[in-house]
Amino acid sequence: CLKDLKPNFKNIEKNLKNSLMSATILTPILGYDQVSEVVKYALEQDLTLEEVVVNKFKLLTKKQFDKIVDYK
C-alpha cells in the first residue's frame, strides 16, 4: 500500500506555513499578548503567521521572521 507513496513537498510546505502553531516560538520575543492578537487576527482573516507579523502588524522584518521561524 505504501510502496508507491511519495511526499508532496509543495503541499507539506503550504501546510507548515499556514499552521499557526509555530506562533509559540514568537512568544518569548513578542510576548504572549501580542502573539495572541496575531494568531486571532490570522485566524479571522485567513492569513499566515508571516503575513500578519511582517506585513500587517510590522512587528518583525521578513528577514527576522525567517530567522526565528525556521520551518525546517
Short mmCIF file of N, CA, C and O in Angstrom, two decimals:
data_model
loop_
_atom_site.label_atom_id
_atom_site.label_comp_id
_atom_site.label_asym_id
_atom_site.label_seq_id
_atom_site.Cartn_x
_atom_site.Cartn_y
_atom_site.Cartn_z
N CYS A 1 0.82 -1.19 0.00
CA CYS A 1 0.00 0.00 0.00
C CYS A 1 0.88 1.27 0.00
O CYS A 1 0.54 2.25 -0.63
N LEU A 2 1.98 1.25 0.73
CA LEU A 2 2.85 2.42 0.82
C LEU A 2 3.97 2.43 -0.21
O LEU A 2 4.70 3.42 -0.32
N LYS A 3 4.09 1.38 -0.97
CA LYS A 3 5.21 1.21 -1.90
C LYS A 3 5.38 2.40 -2.83
O LYS A 3 6.48 2.91 -3.01
N ASP A 4 4.33 2.90 -3.42
CA ASP A 4 4.41 4.00 -4.38
C ASP A 4 4.05 5.36 -3.79
O ASP A 4 3.94 6.34 -4.51
N LEU A 5 3.91 5.41 -2.48
CA LEU A 5 3.55 6.65 -1.81
C LEU A 5 4.75 7.58 -1.75
O LEU A 5 5.84 7.19 -1.34
N LYS A 6 4.56 8.84 -2.18
CA LYS A 6 5.64 9.82 -2.17
C LYS A 6 5.12 11.10 -1.51
O LYS A 6 3.97 11.48 -1.71
N PRO A 7 5.97 11.77 -0.74
CA PRO A 7 5.53 13.01 -0.09
C PRO A 7 5.30 14.12 -1.10
O PRO A 7 6.04 14.26 -2.08
N ASN A 8 4.30 14.90 -0.85
CA ASN A 8 4.01 16.06 -1.68
C ASN A 8 4.62 17.27 -0.96
O ASN A 8 4.00 17.91 -0.12
N PHE A 9 5.87 17.59 -1.29
CA PHE A 9 6.62 18.61 -0.57
C PHE A 9 5.99 20.00 -0.70
O PHE A 9 6.04 20.80 0.23
N LYS A 10 5.39 20.28 -1.83
CA LYS A 10 4.74 21.57 -2.03
C LYS A 10 3.57 21.71 -1.06
O LYS A 10 3.39 22.76 -0.43
N ASN A 11 2.80 20.66 -0.92
CA ASN A 11 1.66 20.68 0.00
C ASN A 11 2.11 20.71 1.46
O ASN A 11 1.51 21.39 2.28
N ILE A 12 3.17 20.00 1.76
CA ILE A 12 3.72 20.00 3.12
C ILE A 12 4.16 21.40 3.51
O ILE A 12 3.86 21.88 4.60
N GLU A 13 4.88 22.07 2.61
CA GLU A 13 5.34 23.44 2.89
C GLU A 13 4.17 24.39 3.08
O GLU A 13 4.16 25.22 3.99
N LYS A 14 3.15 24.26 2.24
CA LYS A 14 1.96 25.10 2.35
C LYS A 14 1.29 24.90 3.71
O LYS A 14 0.91 25.86 4.38
N ASN A 15 1.15 23.64 4.12
CA ASN A 15 0.51 23.35 5.41
C ASN A 15 1.33 23.88 6.58
O ASN A 15 0.77 24.38 7.56
N LEU A 16 2.64 23.78 6.49
CA LEU A 16 3.50 24.32 7.55
C LEU A 16 3.33 25.82 7.68
O LEU A 16 3.19 26.35 8.78
N LYS A 17 3.36 26.52 6.56
CA LYS A 17 3.27 27.97 6.60
C LYS A 17 1.88 28.46 7.01
O LYS A 17 1.74 29.56 7.52
N ASN A 18 0.87 27.64 6.79
CA ASN A 18 -0.49 28.01 7.18
C ASN A 18 -0.81 27.61 8.61
O ASN A 18 -1.84 28.01 9.15
N SER A 19 0.06 26.84 9.23
CA SER A 19 -0.16 26.42 10.61
C SER A 19 0.19 27.56 11.56
O SER A 19 1.25 28.18 11.45
N LEU A 20 -0.68 27.82 12.49
CA LEU A 20 -0.43 28.89 13.45
C LEU A 20 0.26 28.38 14.71
O LEU A 20 0.58 29.16 15.60
N MET A 21 0.52 27.08 14.78
CA MET A 21 1.19 26.52 15.95
C MET A 21 2.60 27.05 16.11
O MET A 21 3.11 27.14 17.22
N SER A 22 3.23 27.44 15.02
CA SER A 22 4.59 27.96 15.11
C SER A 22 4.63 29.33 15.79
O SER A 22 5.71 29.84 16.08
N ALA A 23 3.48 29.90 16.07
CA ALA A 23 3.43 31.19 16.76
C ALA A 23 4.04 31.10 18.15
O ALA A 23 4.53 32.09 18.68
N THR A 24 4.03 29.92 18.73
CA THR A 24 4.57 29.76 20.09
C THR A 24 6.04 30.15 20.17
O THR A 24 6.49 30.64 21.20
N ILE A 25 6.78 29.98 19.09
CA ILE A 25 8.20 30.33 19.09
C ILE A 25 8.39 31.85 19.17
O ILE A 25 9.45 32.34 19.57
N LEU A 26 7.37 32.61 18.81
CA LEU A 26 7.46 34.07 18.86
C LEU A 26 7.14 34.65 20.24
O LEU A 26 7.43 35.81 20.51
N THR A 27 6.55 33.85 21.10
CA THR A 27 6.12 34.33 22.41
C THR A 27 7.25 34.94 23.24
O THR A 27 7.08 36.03 23.79
N PRO A 28 8.43 34.31 23.33
CA PRO A 28 9.49 34.94 24.12
C PRO A 28 9.97 36.28 23.53
O PRO A 28 10.49 37.12 24.26
N ILE A 29 9.77 36.47 22.25
CA ILE A 29 10.26 37.68 21.58
C ILE A 29 9.20 38.78 21.59
O ILE A 29 9.50 39.93 21.91
N LEU A 30 7.97 38.44 21.24
CA LEU A 30 6.91 39.43 21.11
C LEU A 30 5.99 39.52 22.33
O LEU A 30 5.24 40.48 22.47
N GLY A 31 6.02 38.51 23.17
CA GLY A 31 5.14 38.47 24.34
C GLY A 31 3.84 37.76 24.04
O GLY A 31 3.36 37.73 22.90
N TYR A 32 3.30 37.17 25.09
CA TYR A 32 2.09 36.36 24.96
C TYR A 32 0.92 37.15 24.39
O TYR A 32 0.21 36.69 23.48
N ASP A 33 0.67 38.34 24.92
CA ASP A 33 -0.49 39.13 24.48
C ASP A 33 -0.40 39.49 23.01
O ASP A 33 -1.39 39.40 22.28
N GLN A 34 0.78 39.91 22.57
CA GLN A 34 0.96 40.29 21.17
C GLN A 34 0.78 39.09 20.24
O GLN A 34 0.12 39.18 19.21
N VAL A 35 1.36 37.97 20.62
CA VAL A 35 1.24 36.75 19.80
C VAL A 35 -0.20 36.27 19.76
O VAL A 35 -0.69 35.85 18.71
N SER A 36 -0.91 36.38 20.86
CA SER A 36 -2.33 36.00 20.89
C SER A 36 -3.13 36.85 19.91
O SER A 36 -3.99 36.35 19.20
N GLU A 37 -2.83 38.15 19.89
CA GLU A 37 -3.52 39.05 18.97
C GLU A 37 -3.20 38.69 17.51
O GLU A 37 -4.08 38.70 16.66
N VAL A 38 -1.95 38.36 17.25
CA VAL A 38 -1.53 37.97 15.90
C VAL A 38 -2.27 36.72 15.45
O VAL A 38 -2.80 36.67 14.34
N VAL A 39 -2.31 35.72 16.30
CA VAL A 39 -2.96 34.45 15.95
C VAL A 39 -4.46 34.67 15.74
O VAL A 39 -5.03 34.16 14.77
N LYS A 40 -5.08 35.41 16.62
CA LYS A 40 -6.52 35.69 16.48
C LYS A 40 -6.80 36.39 15.14
O LYS A 40 -7.72 36.01 14.41
N TYR A 41 -6.01 37.39 14.81
CA TYR A 41 -6.20 38.12 13.57
C TYR A 41 -5.97 37.21 12.36
O TYR A 41 -6.73 37.24 11.40
N ALA A 42 -4.93 36.40 12.43
CA ALA A 42 -4.63 35.47 11.33
C ALA A 42 -5.78 34.50 11.10
O ALA A 42 -6.15 34.23 9.95
N LEU A 43 -6.33 33.99 12.17
CA LEU A 43 -7.47 33.08 12.05
C LEU A 43 -8.69 33.78 11.45
O LEU A 43 -9.34 33.25 10.55
N GLU A 44 -8.99 34.95 11.96
CA GLU A 44 -10.16 35.69 11.48
C GLU A 44 -10.05 36.09 10.01
O GLU A 44 -11.04 36.08 9.28
N GLN A 45 -8.85 36.43 9.58
CA GLN A 45 -8.64 36.92 8.22
C GLN A 45 -8.12 35.86 7.26
O GLN A 45 -7.86 36.15 6.09
N ASP A 46 -7.93 34.64 7.76
CA ASP A 46 -7.40 33.53 6.96
C ASP A 46 -6.05 33.90 6.33
O ASP A 46 -5.84 33.77 5.12
N LEU A 47 -5.14 34.38 7.18
CA LEU A 47 -3.80 34.77 6.76
C LEU A 47 -2.76 33.89 7.43
O LEU A 47 -3.04 33.27 8.45
N THR A 48 -1.57 33.88 6.88
CA THR A 48 -0.48 33.12 7.51
C THR A 48 0.10 33.97 8.63
O THR A 48 -0.07 35.19 8.69
N LEU A 49 0.83 33.30 9.49
CA LEU A 49 1.53 33.98 10.58
C LEU A 49 2.47 35.04 10.03
O LEU A 49 2.51 36.18 10.52
N GLU A 50 3.21 34.70 9.00
CA GLU A 50 4.14 35.65 8.39
C GLU A 50 3.42 36.88 7.84
O GLU A 50 3.88 38.01 8.02
N GLU A 51 2.31 36.66 7.17
CA GLU A 51 1.57 37.79 6.59
C GLU A 51 1.15 38.79 7.67
O GLU A 51 1.22 40.00 7.46
N VAL A 52 0.75 38.28 8.81
CA VAL A 52 0.29 39.16 9.88
C VAL A 52 1.46 39.82 10.60
O VAL A 52 1.47 41.04 10.78
N VAL A 53 2.45 39.04 10.98
CA VAL A 53 3.59 39.58 11.74
C VAL A 53 4.40 40.57 10.92
O VAL A 53 4.77 41.64 11.41
N VAL A 54 4.67 40.23 9.67
CA VAL A 54 5.55 41.04 8.83
C VAL A 54 4.78 42.14 8.09
O VAL A 54 5.17 43.31 8.15
N ASN A 55 3.70 41.79 7.44
CA ASN A 55 3.01 42.75 6.56
C ASN A 55 1.95 43.59 7.26
O ASN A 55 1.86 44.79 7.03
N LYS A 56 1.14 42.96 8.09
CA LYS A 56 0.02 43.69 8.71
C LYS A 56 0.47 44.49 9.94
O LYS A 56 0.30 45.70 10.00
N PHE A 57 1.04 43.81 10.93
CA PHE A 57 1.40 44.48 12.19
C PHE A 57 2.82 45.04 12.17
O PHE A 57 3.19 45.81 13.04
N LYS A 58 3.62 44.59 11.20
CA LYS A 58 5.01 45.06 11.06
C LYS A 58 5.81 44.93 12.37
O LYS A 58 6.53 45.85 12.77
N LEU A 59 5.67 43.78 13.00
CA LEU A 59 6.37 43.52 14.26
C LEU A 59 7.80 43.06 14.02
O LEU A 59 8.66 43.25 14.88
N LEU A 60 8.03 42.42 12.89
CA LEU A 60 9.36 41.94 12.51
C LEU A 60 9.53 42.15 11.01
O LEU A 60 8.56 42.21 10.27
N THR A 61 10.79 42.20 10.59
CA THR A 61 11.06 42.20 9.16
C THR A 61 10.95 40.76 8.66
O THR A 61 10.98 39.81 9.46
N LYS A 62 10.87 40.59 7.37
CA LYS A 62 10.82 39.24 6.80
C LYS A 62 12.08 38.47 7.18
O LYS A 62 12.02 37.28 7.52
N LYS A 63 13.22 39.14 7.12
CA LYS A 63 14.49 38.50 7.47
C LYS A 63 14.48 38.03 8.92
O LYS A 63 14.90 36.91 9.22
N GLN A 64 14.00 38.87 9.83
CA GLN A 64 13.92 38.49 11.25
C GLN A 64 12.95 37.32 11.43
O GLN A 64 13.25 36.37 12.16
N PHE A 65 11.80 37.41 10.78
CA PHE A 65 10.80 36.35 10.89
C PHE A 65 11.37 35.02 10.42
O PHE A 65 11.24 34.01 11.09
N ASP A 66 12.00 35.04 9.25
CA ASP A 66 12.57 33.80 8.68
C ASP A 66 13.66 33.21 9.56
O ASP A 66 13.80 31.99 9.64
N LYS A 67 14.40 34.06 10.24
CA LYS A 67 15.46 33.57 11.13
C LYS A 67 14.86 32.92 12.39
O LYS A 67 15.36 31.90 12.85
N ILE A 68 13.81 33.51 12.89
CA ILE A 68 13.17 32.98 14.12
C ILE A 68 12.30 31.77 13.83
O ILE A 68 12.38 30.75 14.51
N VAL A 69 11.46 31.87 12.82
CA VAL A 69 10.52 30.80 12.48
C VAL A 69 11.10 30.00 11.32
O VAL A 69 10.86 30.26 10.17
N ASP A 70 11.88 29.00 11.68
CA ASP A 70 12.53 28.15 10.68
C ASP A 70 11.72 26.85 10.57
O ASP A 70 11.76 26.02 11.47
N TYR A 71 10.99 26.71 9.49
CA TYR A 71 10.11 25.56 9.33
C TYR A 71 10.86 24.25 9.10
O TYR A 71 10.27 23.18 9.16
N LYS A 72 12.15 24.34 8.83
CA LYS A 72 12.92 23.11 8.62
C LYS A 72 13.24 22.48 9.95
O LYS A 72 13.40 21.36 10.14
#
